[in-house]
């Protein structure tokens, strides 16, 4: 507060001095108005540069004459921004680490899954091949059994056919005997009565 009072007192002193300077001789004032100063020529011939034509716009900040309190506030604000930037950078870094860690774990799980699936599929193919061999073995056994059964049936048929042939021969011999003797068969007569 004391600094503000000193500034106000200083500005009052400057305004008090202006009227004394204003009492300059008229011929000097006329000379100044007749011959423009070099500063007036530059300012009159060139307008101040505009931000539209500039390659890079530089923000102009007003200079505050707040003293050490304002400087401390600015430094505190800069320190706070620095802390926030560091926190943000740390957060981004940790998120990236977590993302990379998750990606690694997911990749490991994916490769583990693929390995296990391949192993199970290999086991399945092995079991299927084994079952195919067993099936072929059992099919061969069954075909052999069927062939044996067919062979036995053919043998039995042959025996029955042979027996029939023998029976026909016996009947023909008996019939020839009965024809030769003129006797009738006893069994046949017994059937009729």
mmCIF file with all atom_site columns, C-alpha atoms in Angstrom, residues 13-190:
data_model
loop_
_atom_site.group_PDB
_atom_site.id
_atom_site.type_symbol
_atom_site.label_atom_id
_atom_site.label_alt_id
_atom_site.label_comp_id
_atom_site.label_asym_id
_atom_site.label_entity_id
_atom_site.label_seq_id
_atom_site.pdbx_PDB_ins_code
_atom_site.Cartn_x
_atom_site.Cartn_y
_atom_site.Cartn_z
_atom_site.occupancy
_atom_site.B_iso_or_equiv
_atom_site.pdbx_formal_charge
_atom_site.auth_seq_id
_atom_site.auth_comp_id
_atom_site.auth_asym_id
_atom_site.auth_atom_id
_atom_site.pdbx_PDB_model_num
ATOM 1   C CA . UNK A 1 13  ? 4.949   15.818   -8.872  1.00 0.00 ? 13  UNK A CA 1
ATOM 2   C CA . UNK A 1 14  ? 5.250   15.090   -12.580 1.00 0.00 ? 14  UNK A CA 1
ATOM 3   C CA . UNK A 1 15  ? 1.977   16.896   -13.297 1.00 0.00 ? 15  UNK A CA 1
ATOM 4   C CA . UNK A 1 16  ? 3.132   19.875   -11.276 1.00 0.00 ? 16  UNK A CA 1
ATOM 5   C CA . UNK A 1 17  ? 6.290   20.081   -13.349 1.00 0.00 ? 17  UNK A CA 1
ATOM 6   C CA . UNK A 1 18  ? 4.408   19.997   -16.644 1.00 0.00 ? 18  UNK A CA 1
ATOM 7   C CA . UNK A 1 19  ? 2.924   23.465   -16.272 1.00 0.00 ? 19  UNK A CA 1
ATOM 8   C CA . UNK A 1 20  ? 6.371   24.884   -15.737 1.00 0.00 ? 20  UNK A CA 1
ATOM 9   C CA . UNK A 1 21  ? 7.598   23.182   -18.910 1.00 0.00 ? 21  UNK A CA 1
ATOM 10  C CA . UNK A 1 22  ? 4.526   24.465   -20.699 1.00 0.00 ? 22  UNK A CA 1
ATOM 11  C CA . UNK A 1 23  ? 5.786   28.003   -20.219 1.00 0.00 ? 23  UNK A CA 1
ATOM 12  C CA . UNK A 1 24  ? 8.353   27.602   -22.993 1.00 0.00 ? 24  UNK A CA 1
ATOM 13  C CA . UNK A 1 25  ? 8.772   30.447   -25.407 1.00 0.00 ? 25  UNK A CA 1
ATOM 14  C CA . UNK A 1 26  ? 6.309   30.594   -28.255 1.00 0.00 ? 26  UNK A CA 1
ATOM 15  C CA . UNK A 1 27  ? 8.969   30.737   -30.919 1.00 0.00 ? 27  UNK A CA 1
ATOM 16  C CA . UNK A 1 28  ? 10.394  27.384   -29.789 1.00 0.00 ? 28  UNK A CA 1
ATOM 17  C CA . UNK A 1 29  ? 6.870   25.920   -29.816 1.00 0.00 ? 29  UNK A CA 1
ATOM 18  C CA . UNK A 1 30  ? 6.324   27.388   -33.282 1.00 0.00 ? 30  UNK A CA 1
ATOM 19  C CA . UNK A 1 31  ? 9.597   25.909   -34.449 1.00 0.00 ? 31  UNK A CA 1
ATOM 20  C CA . UNK A 1 32  ? 8.555   22.516   -33.180 1.00 0.00 ? 32  UNK A CA 1
ATOM 21  C CA . UNK A 1 33  ? 5.259   22.737   -34.992 1.00 0.00 ? 33  UNK A CA 1
ATOM 22  C CA . UNK A 1 34  ? 6.901   24.049   -38.184 1.00 0.00 ? 34  UNK A CA 1
ATOM 23  C CA . UNK A 1 35  ? 9.710   21.496   -38.309 1.00 0.00 ? 35  UNK A CA 1
ATOM 24  C CA . UNK A 1 36  ? 8.440   18.099   -37.316 1.00 0.00 ? 36  UNK A CA 1
ATOM 25  C CA . UNK A 1 37  ? 10.835  16.075   -35.248 1.00 0.00 ? 37  UNK A CA 1
ATOM 26  C CA . UNK A 1 38  ? 12.352  12.856   -36.585 1.00 0.00 ? 38  UNK A CA 1
ATOM 27  C CA . UNK A 1 39  ? 10.135  10.856   -34.227 1.00 0.00 ? 39  UNK A CA 1
ATOM 28  C CA . UNK A 1 40  ? 7.061   12.524   -35.679 1.00 0.00 ? 40  UNK A CA 1
ATOM 29  C CA . UNK A 1 41  ? 8.218   11.709   -39.243 1.00 0.00 ? 41  UNK A CA 1
ATOM 30  C CA . UNK A 1 42  ? 8.626   8.035    -38.464 1.00 0.00 ? 42  UNK A CA 1
ATOM 31  C CA . UNK A 1 43  ? 5.332   7.759    -36.635 1.00 0.00 ? 43  UNK A CA 1
ATOM 32  C CA . UNK A 1 44  ? 3.460   9.740    -39.292 1.00 0.00 ? 44  UNK A CA 1
ATOM 33  C CA . UNK A 1 45  ? 4.885   7.876    -42.282 1.00 0.00 ? 45  UNK A CA 1
ATOM 34  C CA . UNK A 1 46  ? 4.544   4.316    -40.931 1.00 0.00 ? 46  UNK A CA 1
ATOM 35  C CA . UNK A 1 47  ? 1.494   3.101    -39.116 1.00 0.00 ? 47  UNK A CA 1
ATOM 36  C CA . UNK A 1 48  ? 2.110   0.660    -36.288 1.00 0.00 ? 48  UNK A CA 1
ATOM 37  C CA . UNK A 1 49  ? 2.482   -2.944   -37.534 1.00 0.00 ? 49  UNK A CA 1
ATOM 38  C CA . UNK A 1 50  ? -0.634  -5.094   -37.422 1.00 0.00 ? 50  UNK A CA 1
ATOM 39  C CA . UNK A 1 51  ? -0.809  -8.654   -36.149 1.00 0.00 ? 51  UNK A CA 1
ATOM 40  C CA . UNK A 1 52  ? -2.460  -9.807   -39.394 1.00 0.00 ? 52  UNK A CA 1
ATOM 41  C CA . UNK A 1 53  ? 0.739   -9.473   -41.457 1.00 0.00 ? 53  UNK A CA 1
ATOM 42  C CA . UNK A 1 54  ? 3.056   -10.934  -38.834 1.00 0.00 ? 54  UNK A CA 1
ATOM 43  C CA . UNK A 1 55  ? 4.473   -14.413  -39.376 1.00 0.00 ? 55  UNK A CA 1
ATOM 44  C CA . UNK A 1 56  ? 4.237   -15.227  -35.707 1.00 0.00 ? 56  UNK A CA 1
ATOM 45  C CA . UNK A 1 57  ? 1.969   -13.302  -33.434 1.00 0.00 ? 57  UNK A CA 1
ATOM 46  C CA . UNK A 1 58  ? 3.763   -12.429  -30.244 1.00 0.00 ? 58  UNK A CA 1
ATOM 47  C CA . UNK A 1 59  ? 1.393   -11.769  -27.440 1.00 0.00 ? 59  UNK A CA 1
ATOM 48  C CA . UNK A 1 60  ? 2.142   -8.520   -25.785 1.00 0.00 ? 60  UNK A CA 1
ATOM 49  C CA . UNK A 1 61  ? 1.730   -8.513   -22.072 1.00 0.00 ? 61  UNK A CA 1
ATOM 50  C CA . UNK A 1 62  ? 1.158   -5.450   -20.088 1.00 0.00 ? 62  UNK A CA 1
ATOM 51  C CA . UNK A 1 63  ? 3.860   -4.697   -17.629 1.00 0.00 ? 63  UNK A CA 1
ATOM 52  C CA . UNK A 1 64  ? 2.448   -4.471   -14.206 1.00 0.00 ? 64  UNK A CA 1
ATOM 53  C CA . UNK A 1 65  ? 4.249   -2.526   -11.644 1.00 0.00 ? 65  UNK A CA 1
ATOM 54  C CA . UNK A 1 66  ? 2.875   -4.600   -8.770  1.00 0.00 ? 66  UNK A CA 1
ATOM 55  C CA . UNK A 1 67  ? 6.232   -5.278   -7.245  1.00 0.00 ? 67  UNK A CA 1
ATOM 56  C CA . UNK A 1 68  ? 7.359   -8.358   -5.408  1.00 0.00 ? 68  UNK A CA 1
ATOM 57  C CA . UNK A 1 69  ? 3.844   -9.486   -4.435  1.00 0.00 ? 69  UNK A CA 1
ATOM 58  C CA . UNK A 1 70  ? 2.792   -9.781   -8.058  1.00 0.00 ? 70  UNK A CA 1
ATOM 59  C CA . UNK A 1 71  ? 6.127   -11.346  -8.985  1.00 0.00 ? 71  UNK A CA 1
ATOM 60  C CA . UNK A 1 72  ? 5.676   -13.905  -6.199  1.00 0.00 ? 72  UNK A CA 1
ATOM 61  C CA . UNK A 1 73  ? 2.160   -14.634  -7.442  1.00 0.00 ? 73  UNK A CA 1
ATOM 62  C CA . UNK A 1 74  ? 3.440   -15.109  -10.992 1.00 0.00 ? 74  UNK A CA 1
ATOM 63  C CA . UNK A 1 75  ? 6.250   -17.353  -9.756  1.00 0.00 ? 75  UNK A CA 1
ATOM 64  C CA . UNK A 1 76  ? 3.794   -19.351  -7.646  1.00 0.00 ? 76  UNK A CA 1
ATOM 65  C CA . UNK A 1 77  ? 1.508   -19.702  -10.642 1.00 0.00 ? 77  UNK A CA 1
ATOM 66  C CA . UNK A 1 78  ? 4.433   -20.822  -12.813 1.00 0.00 ? 78  UNK A CA 1
ATOM 67  C CA . UNK A 1 79  ? 5.502   -23.290  -10.121 1.00 0.00 ? 79  UNK A CA 1
ATOM 68  C CA . UNK A 1 80  ? 1.938   -24.616  -9.943  1.00 0.00 ? 80  UNK A CA 1
ATOM 69  C CA . UNK A 1 81  ? 1.798   -24.969  -13.747 1.00 0.00 ? 81  UNK A CA 1
ATOM 70  C CA . UNK A 1 82  ? 5.146   -26.756  -13.658 1.00 0.00 ? 82  UNK A CA 1
ATOM 71  C CA . UNK A 1 83  ? 3.839   -29.158  -10.998 1.00 0.00 ? 83  UNK A CA 1
ATOM 72  C CA . UNK A 1 84  ? 0.676   -29.770  -13.007 1.00 0.00 ? 84  UNK A CA 1
ATOM 73  C CA . UNK A 1 85  ? 2.723   -30.403  -16.148 1.00 0.00 ? 85  UNK A CA 1
ATOM 74  C CA . UNK A 1 86  ? 4.950   -32.858  -14.266 1.00 0.00 ? 86  UNK A CA 1
ATOM 75  C CA . UNK A 1 87  ? 1.895   -34.607  -12.816 1.00 0.00 ? 87  UNK A CA 1
ATOM 76  C CA . UNK A 1 88  ? 0.313   -34.795  -16.272 1.00 0.00 ? 88  UNK A CA 1
ATOM 77  C CA . UNK A 1 89  ? 3.543   -36.174  -17.765 1.00 0.00 ? 89  UNK A CA 1
ATOM 78  C CA . UNK A 1 90  ? 3.813   -38.737  -14.944 1.00 0.00 ? 90  UNK A CA 1
ATOM 79  C CA . UNK A 1 91  ? 0.156   -39.712  -15.426 1.00 0.00 ? 91  UNK A CA 1
ATOM 80  C CA . UNK A 1 92  ? 0.646   -40.146  -19.180 1.00 0.00 ? 92  UNK A CA 1
ATOM 81  C CA . UNK A 1 93  ? 3.809   -42.159  -18.574 1.00 0.00 ? 93  UNK A CA 1
ATOM 82  C CA . UNK A 1 94  ? 2.080   -44.441  -16.060 1.00 0.00 ? 94  UNK A CA 1
ATOM 83  C CA . UNK A 1 95  ? -0.907  -44.892  -18.362 1.00 0.00 ? 95  UNK A CA 1
ATOM 84  C CA . UNK A 1 96  ? 1.445   -45.804  -21.210 1.00 0.00 ? 96  UNK A CA 1
ATOM 85  C CA . UNK A 1 97  ? 3.280   -48.258  -18.949 1.00 0.00 ? 97  UNK A CA 1
ATOM 86  C CA . UNK A 1 98  ? -0.016  -49.814  -17.875 1.00 0.00 ? 98  UNK A CA 1
ATOM 87  C CA . UNK A 1 99  ? -1.158  -50.002  -21.500 1.00 0.00 ? 99  UNK A CA 1
ATOM 88  C CA . UNK A 1 100 ? 2.106   -51.660  -22.563 1.00 0.00 ? 100 UNK A CA 1
ATOM 89  C CA . UNK A 1 101 ? 1.946   -54.072  -19.619 1.00 0.00 ? 101 UNK A CA 1
ATOM 90  C CA . UNK A 1 102 ? -1.632  -54.983  -20.507 1.00 0.00 ? 102 UNK A CA 1
ATOM 91  C CA . UNK A 1 103 ? -0.685  -55.429  -24.170 1.00 0.00 ? 103 UNK A CA 1
ATOM 92  C CA . UNK A 1 104 ? 2.198   -57.723  -23.176 1.00 0.00 ? 104 UNK A CA 1
ATOM 93  C CA . UNK A 1 105 ? -0.049  -59.803  -20.920 1.00 0.00 ? 105 UNK A CA 1
ATOM 94  C CA . UNK A 1 106 ? -2.766  -60.044  -23.568 1.00 0.00 ? 106 UNK A CA 1
ATOM 95  C CA . UNK A 1 107 ? -0.173  -61.088  -26.142 1.00 0.00 ? 107 UNK A CA 1
ATOM 96  C CA . UNK A 1 108 ? 1.184   -63.718  -23.747 1.00 0.00 ? 108 UNK A CA 1
ATOM 97  C CA . UNK A 1 109 ? -2.340  -65.007  -23.097 1.00 0.00 ? 109 UNK A CA 1
ATOM 98  C CA . UNK A 1 110 ? -3.029  -65.121  -26.836 1.00 0.00 ? 110 UNK A CA 1
ATOM 99  C CA . UNK A 1 111 ? 0.157   -67.066  -27.558 1.00 0.00 ? 111 UNK A CA 1
ATOM 100 C CA . UNK A 1 112 ? -0.544  -69.392  -24.600 1.00 0.00 ? 112 UNK A CA 1
ATOM 101 C CA . UNK A 1 113 ? -4.061  -69.986  -25.930 1.00 0.00 ? 113 UNK A CA 1
ATOM 102 C CA . UNK A 1 114 ? -2.766  -70.696  -29.443 1.00 0.00 ? 114 UNK A CA 1
ATOM 103 C CA . UNK A 1 115 ? -0.119  -73.086  -28.087 1.00 0.00 ? 115 UNK A CA 1
ATOM 104 C CA . UNK A 1 116 ? -2.643  -74.961  -25.955 1.00 0.00 ? 116 UNK A CA 1
ATOM 105 C CA . UNK A 1 117 ? -5.144  -75.149  -28.809 1.00 0.00 ? 117 UNK A CA 1
ATOM 106 C CA . UNK A 1 118 ? -2.465  -76.500  -31.147 1.00 0.00 ? 118 UNK A CA 1
ATOM 107 C CA . UNK A 1 119 ? -1.462  -79.067  -28.518 1.00 0.00 ? 119 UNK A CA 1
ATOM 108 C CA . UNK A 1 120 ? -5.058  -80.201  -28.001 1.00 0.00 ? 120 UNK A CA 1
ATOM 109 C CA . UNK A 1 121 ? -5.653  -80.368  -31.753 1.00 0.00 ? 121 UNK A CA 1
ATOM 110 C CA . UNK A 1 122 ? -2.485  -82.482  -32.147 1.00 0.00 ? 122 UNK A CA 1
ATOM 111 C CA . UNK A 1 123 ? -3.717  -84.804  -29.386 1.00 0.00 ? 123 UNK A CA 1
ATOM 112 C CA . UNK A 1 124 ? -7.111  -85.003  -31.064 1.00 0.00 ? 124 UNK A CA 1
ATOM 113 C CA . UNK A 1 125 ? -5.523  -85.880  -34.417 1.00 0.00 ? 125 UNK A CA 1
ATOM 114 C CA . UNK A 1 126 ? -3.359  -88.488  -32.681 1.00 0.00 ? 126 UNK A CA 1
ATOM 115 C CA . UNK A 1 127 ? -6.396  -90.017  -30.950 1.00 0.00 ? 127 UNK A CA 1
ATOM 116 C CA . UNK A 1 128 ? -8.369  -89.921  -34.203 1.00 0.00 ? 128 UNK A CA 1
ATOM 117 C CA . UNK A 1 129 ? -5.511  -91.691  -36.006 1.00 0.00 ? 129 UNK A CA 1
ATOM 118 C CA . UNK A 1 130 ? -5.339  -94.262  -33.213 1.00 0.00 ? 130 UNK A CA 1
ATOM 119 C CA . UNK A 1 131 ? -9.099  -94.766  -33.366 1.00 0.00 ? 131 UNK A CA 1
ATOM 120 C CA . UNK A 1 132 ? -8.938  -95.078  -37.151 1.00 0.00 ? 132 UNK A CA 1
ATOM 121 C CA . UNK A 1 133 ? -6.285  -97.777  -36.772 1.00 0.00 ? 133 UNK A CA 1
ATOM 122 C CA . UNK A 1 134 ? -8.394  -99.553  -34.137 1.00 0.00 ? 134 UNK A CA 1
ATOM 123 C CA . UNK A 1 135 ? -11.458 -99.216  -36.327 1.00 0.00 ? 135 UNK A CA 1
ATOM 124 C CA . UNK A 1 136 ? -9.572  -100.645 -39.300 1.00 0.00 ? 136 UNK A CA 1
ATOM 125 C CA . UNK A 1 137 ? -8.303  -103.457 -37.077 1.00 0.00 ? 137 UNK A CA 1
ATOM 126 C CA . UNK A 1 138 ? -11.810 -104.237 -35.783 1.00 0.00 ? 138 UNK A CA 1
ATOM 127 C CA . UNK A 1 139 ? -13.284 -103.958 -39.278 1.00 0.00 ? 139 UNK A CA 1
ATOM 128 C CA . UNK A 1 140 ? -10.666 -106.446 -40.475 1.00 0.00 ? 140 UNK A CA 1
ATOM 129 C CA . UNK A 1 141 ? -11.491 -108.748 -37.560 1.00 0.00 ? 141 UNK A CA 1
ATOM 130 C CA . UNK A 1 142 ? -15.205 -108.529 -38.292 1.00 0.00 ? 142 UNK A CA 1
ATOM 131 C CA . UNK A 1 143 ? -14.626 -109.166 -41.989 1.00 0.00 ? 143 UNK A CA 1
ATOM 132 C CA . UNK A 1 144 ? -12.527 -112.206 -41.082 1.00 0.00 ? 144 UNK A CA 1
ATOM 133 C CA . UNK A 1 145 ? -15.277 -113.437 -38.740 1.00 0.00 ? 145 UNK A CA 1
ATOM 134 C CA . UNK A 1 146 ? -17.858 -112.925 -41.467 1.00 0.00 ? 146 UNK A CA 1
ATOM 135 C CA . UNK A 1 147 ? -15.631 -114.816 -43.912 1.00 0.00 ? 147 UNK A CA 1
ATOM 136 C CA . UNK A 1 148 ? -15.246 -117.635 -41.373 1.00 0.00 ? 148 UNK A CA 1
ATOM 137 C CA . UNK A 1 149 ? -19.014 -117.739 -40.843 1.00 0.00 ? 149 UNK A CA 1
ATOM 138 C CA . UNK A 1 150 ? -19.608 -117.771 -44.595 1.00 0.00 ? 150 UNK A CA 1
ATOM 139 C CA . UNK A 1 151 ? -17.036 -120.563 -44.995 1.00 0.00 ? 151 UNK A CA 1
ATOM 140 C CA . UNK A 1 152 ? -18.670 -122.601 -42.200 1.00 0.00 ? 152 UNK A CA 1
ATOM 141 C CA . UNK A 1 153 ? -22.085 -122.049 -43.771 1.00 0.00 ? 153 UNK A CA 1
ATOM 142 C CA . UNK A 1 154 ? -20.763 -123.183 -47.149 1.00 0.00 ? 154 UNK A CA 1
ATOM 143 C CA . UNK A 1 155 ? -19.277 -126.282 -45.534 1.00 0.00 ? 155 UNK A CA 1
ATOM 144 C CA . UNK A 1 156 ? -22.584 -127.040 -43.789 1.00 0.00 ? 156 UNK A CA 1
ATOM 145 C CA . UNK A 1 157 ? -24.457 -126.508 -47.062 1.00 0.00 ? 157 UNK A CA 1
ATOM 146 C CA . UNK A 1 158 ? -22.029 -128.833 -48.814 1.00 0.00 ? 158 UNK A CA 1
ATOM 147 C CA . UNK A 1 159 ? -22.529 -131.449 -46.106 1.00 0.00 ? 159 UNK A CA 1
ATOM 148 C CA . UNK A 1 160 ? -26.310 -131.115 -46.382 1.00 0.00 ? 160 UNK A CA 1
ATOM 149 C CA . UNK A 1 161 ? -26.096 -131.380 -50.174 1.00 0.00 ? 161 UNK A CA 1
ATOM 150 C CA . UNK A 1 162 ? -23.838 -134.417 -49.845 1.00 0.00 ? 162 UNK A CA 1
ATOM 151 C CA . UNK A 1 163 ? -26.249 -136.003 -47.361 1.00 0.00 ? 163 UNK A CA 1
ATOM 152 C CA . UNK A 1 164 ? -29.106 -135.336 -49.754 1.00 0.00 ? 164 UNK A CA 1
ATOM 153 C CA . UNK A 1 165 ? -27.121 -136.912 -52.573 1.00 0.00 ? 165 UNK A CA 1
ATOM 154 C CA . UNK A 1 166 ? -26.465 -139.962 -50.402 1.00 0.00 ? 166 UNK A CA 1
ATOM 155 C CA . UNK A 1 167 ? -30.128 -140.140 -49.425 1.00 0.00 ? 167 UNK A CA 1
ATOM 156 C CA . UNK A 1 168 ? -31.138 -139.973 -53.112 1.00 0.00 ? 168 UNK A CA 1
ATOM 157 C CA . UNK A 1 169 ? -28.735 -142.778 -53.911 1.00 0.00 ? 169 UNK A CA 1
ATOM 158 C CA . UNK A 1 170 ? -30.139 -144.913 -51.093 1.00 0.00 ? 170 UNK A CA 1
ATOM 159 C CA . UNK A 1 171 ? -33.689 -144.228 -52.235 1.00 0.00 ? 171 UNK A CA 1
ATOM 160 C CA . UNK A 1 172 ? -32.811 -145.029 -55.842 1.00 0.00 ? 172 UNK A CA 1
ATOM 161 C CA . UNK A 1 173 ? -31.034 -148.240 -54.783 1.00 0.00 ? 173 UNK A CA 1
ATOM 162 C CA . UNK A 1 174 ? -33.984 -149.259 -52.627 1.00 0.00 ? 174 UNK A CA 1
ATOM 163 C CA . UNK A 1 175 ? -36.406 -148.423 -55.437 1.00 0.00 ? 175 UNK A CA 1
ATOM 164 C CA . UNK A 1 176 ? -34.337 -150.478 -57.874 1.00 0.00 ? 176 UNK A CA 1
ATOM 165 C CA . UNK A 1 177 ? -34.314 -153.390 -55.379 1.00 0.00 ? 177 UNK A CA 1
ATOM 166 C CA . UNK A 1 178 ? -38.074 -153.150 -54.921 1.00 0.00 ? 178 UNK A CA 1
ATOM 167 C CA . UNK A 1 179 ? -38.509 -153.003 -58.690 1.00 0.00 ? 179 UNK A CA 1
ATOM 168 C CA . UNK A 1 180 ? -36.366 -156.048 -59.094 1.00 0.00 ? 180 UNK A CA 1
ATOM 169 C CA . UNK A 1 181 ? -38.064 -158.050 -56.353 1.00 0.00 ? 181 UNK A CA 1
ATOM 170 C CA . UNK A 1 182 ? -41.511 -156.677 -56.869 1.00 0.00 ? 182 UNK A CA 1
ATOM 171 C CA . UNK A 1 183 ? -41.987 -156.071 -53.169 1.00 0.00 ? 183 UNK A CA 1
ATOM 172 C CA . UNK A 1 184 ? -43.383 -152.816 -51.842 1.00 0.00 ? 184 UNK A CA 1
ATOM 173 C CA . UNK A 1 185 ? -41.555 -150.829 -49.254 1.00 0.00 ? 185 UNK A CA 1
ATOM 174 C CA . UNK A 1 186 ? -42.782 -151.535 -45.731 1.00 0.00 ? 186 UNK A CA 1
ATOM 175 C CA . UNK A 1 187 ? -42.358 -148.050 -44.366 1.00 0.00 ? 187 UNK A CA 1
ATOM 176 C CA . UNK A 1 188 ? -44.337 -146.530 -47.181 1.00 0.00 ? 188 UNK A CA 1
ATOM 177 C CA . UNK A 1 189 ? -47.226 -148.920 -46.651 1.00 0.00 ? 189 UNK A CA 1
ATOM 178 C CA . UNK A 1 190 ? -47.155 -148.311 -42.975 1.00 0.00 ? 190 UNK A CA 1
#
